[in-house]
Amino acid sequence: MSTNVGMIDRALRAIVGLALIGWALTGGPIWAWIGVVPLLTAALGFCPAYTLFGLNTCPAKKV
């Protein structure tokens, strides 16, 4: 599993994920727990959907 999510992308995913989880914890709709997904992809630096669509926002060179 190689990194395919760049730093700006990871930061935005973490912010959105935390915001959605916070909303769910404060009485938001049940679907707000979907914030776990962008938070995990930010933490891992890997997005399975990016692999599926051939995207890569990580500037690291492939070996």
mmCIF file of C-alpha atoms in Angstrom:
data_model
loop_
_atom_site.group_PDB
_atom_site.id
_atom_site.type_symbol
_atom_site.label_atom_id
_atom_site.label_comp_id
_atom_site.label_asym_id
_atom_site.label_seq_id
_atom_site.Cartn_x
_atom_site.Cartn_y
_atom_site.Cartn_z
ATOM 1 C CA MET A 1 0.000 0.000 0.000
ATOM 2 C CA SER A 2 1.762 3.113 -1.208
ATOM 3 C CA THR A 3 0.893 6.687 -0.291
ATOM 4 C CA ASN A 4 -1.374 8.354 -2.831
ATOM 5 C CA VAL A 5 -2.743 11.287 -0.788
ATOM 6 C CA GLY A 6 -0.691 14.502 -0.588
ATOM 7 C CA MET A 7 -0.250 16.724 2.485
ATOM 8 C CA ILE A 8 -2.832 19.381 1.553
ATOM 9 C CA ASP A 9 -5.332 16.668 0.672
ATOM 10 C CA ARG A 10 -4.619 14.899 3.980
ATOM 11 C CA ALA A 11 -5.103 18.097 5.977
ATOM 12 C CA LEU A 12 -8.430 18.840 4.295
ATOM 13 C CA ARG A 13 -9.614 15.264 4.826
ATOM 14 C CA ALA A 14 -8.682 15.425 8.514
ATOM 15 C CA ILE A 15 -10.520 18.725 9.003
ATOM 16 C CA VAL A 16 -13.651 17.493 7.219
ATOM 17 C CA GLY A 17 -13.547 14.153 9.035
ATOM 18 C CA LEU A 18 -13.195 15.760 12.459
ATOM 19 C CA ALA A 19 -15.948 18.262 11.681
ATOM 20 C CA LEU A 20 -18.356 15.505 10.628
ATOM 21 C CA ILE A 21 -17.560 13.368 13.675
ATOM 22 C CA GLY A 22 -17.976 16.396 15.933
ATOM 23 C CA TRP A 23 -21.337 17.100 14.343
ATOM 24 C CA ALA A 24 -22.407 13.481 14.887
ATOM 25 C CA LEU A 25 -21.342 13.642 18.539
ATOM 26 C CA THR A 26 -23.345 16.800 19.155
ATOM 27 C CA GLY A 27 -26.643 15.393 17.913
ATOM 28 C CA GLY A 28 -26.164 15.544 14.158
ATOM 29 C CA PRO A 29 -27.590 12.967 11.769
ATOM 30 C CA ILE A 30 -26.359 9.386 11.862
ATOM 31 C CA TRP A 31 -24.784 9.736 8.398
ATOM 32 C CA ALA A 32 -22.311 12.275 9.830
ATOM 33 C CA TRP A 33 -20.320 9.300 11.162
ATOM 34 C CA ILE A 34 -19.085 8.920 7.577
ATOM 35 C CA GLY A 35 -16.421 11.393 8.756
ATOM 36 C CA VAL A 36 -14.482 8.357 9.970
ATOM 37 C CA VAL A 37 -13.614 7.533 6.348
ATOM 38 C CA PRO A 38 -11.798 10.773 5.415
ATOM 39 C CA LEU A 39 -10.134 10.780 8.834
ATOM 40 C CA LEU A 40 -8.746 7.274 8.279
ATOM 41 C CA THR A 41 -7.595 8.020 4.740
ATOM 42 C CA ALA A 42 -5.844 11.141 6.049
ATOM 43 C CA ALA A 43 -4.130 9.156 8.799
ATOM 44 C CA LEU A 44 -3.013 6.376 6.451
ATOM 45 C CA GLY A 45 -2.166 8.577 3.467
ATOM 46 C CA PHE A 46 -3.893 6.071 1.227
ATOM 47 C CA CYS A 47 -7.263 6.320 -0.494
ATOM 48 C CA PRO A 48 -8.650 3.176 -2.174
ATOM 49 C CA ALA A 49 -10.907 5.292 -4.403
ATOM 50 C CA TYR A 50 -7.855 7.154 -5.730
ATOM 51 C CA THR A 51 -6.334 3.810 -6.725
ATOM 52 C CA LEU A 52 -9.568 2.782 -8.431
ATOM 53 C CA PHE A 53 -9.672 6.005 -10.483
ATOM 54 C CA GLY A 54 -5.897 6.255 -11.040
ATOM 55 C CA LEU A 55 -5.476 9.478 -9.053
ATOM 56 C CA ASN A 56 -2.478 10.501 -6.968
ATOM 57 C CA THR A 57 -2.055 13.819 -5.122
ATOM 58 C CA CYS A 58 1.174 12.808 -3.408
ATOM 59 C CA PRO A 59 4.202 14.528 -4.954
ATOM 60 C CA ALA A 60 6.546 11.679 -3.930
ATOM 61 C CA LYS A 61 8.218 9.983 -6.857
ATOM 62 C CA LYS A 62 7.246 6.403 -7.588
ATOM 63 C CA VAL A 63 9.983 3.829 -7.140
#
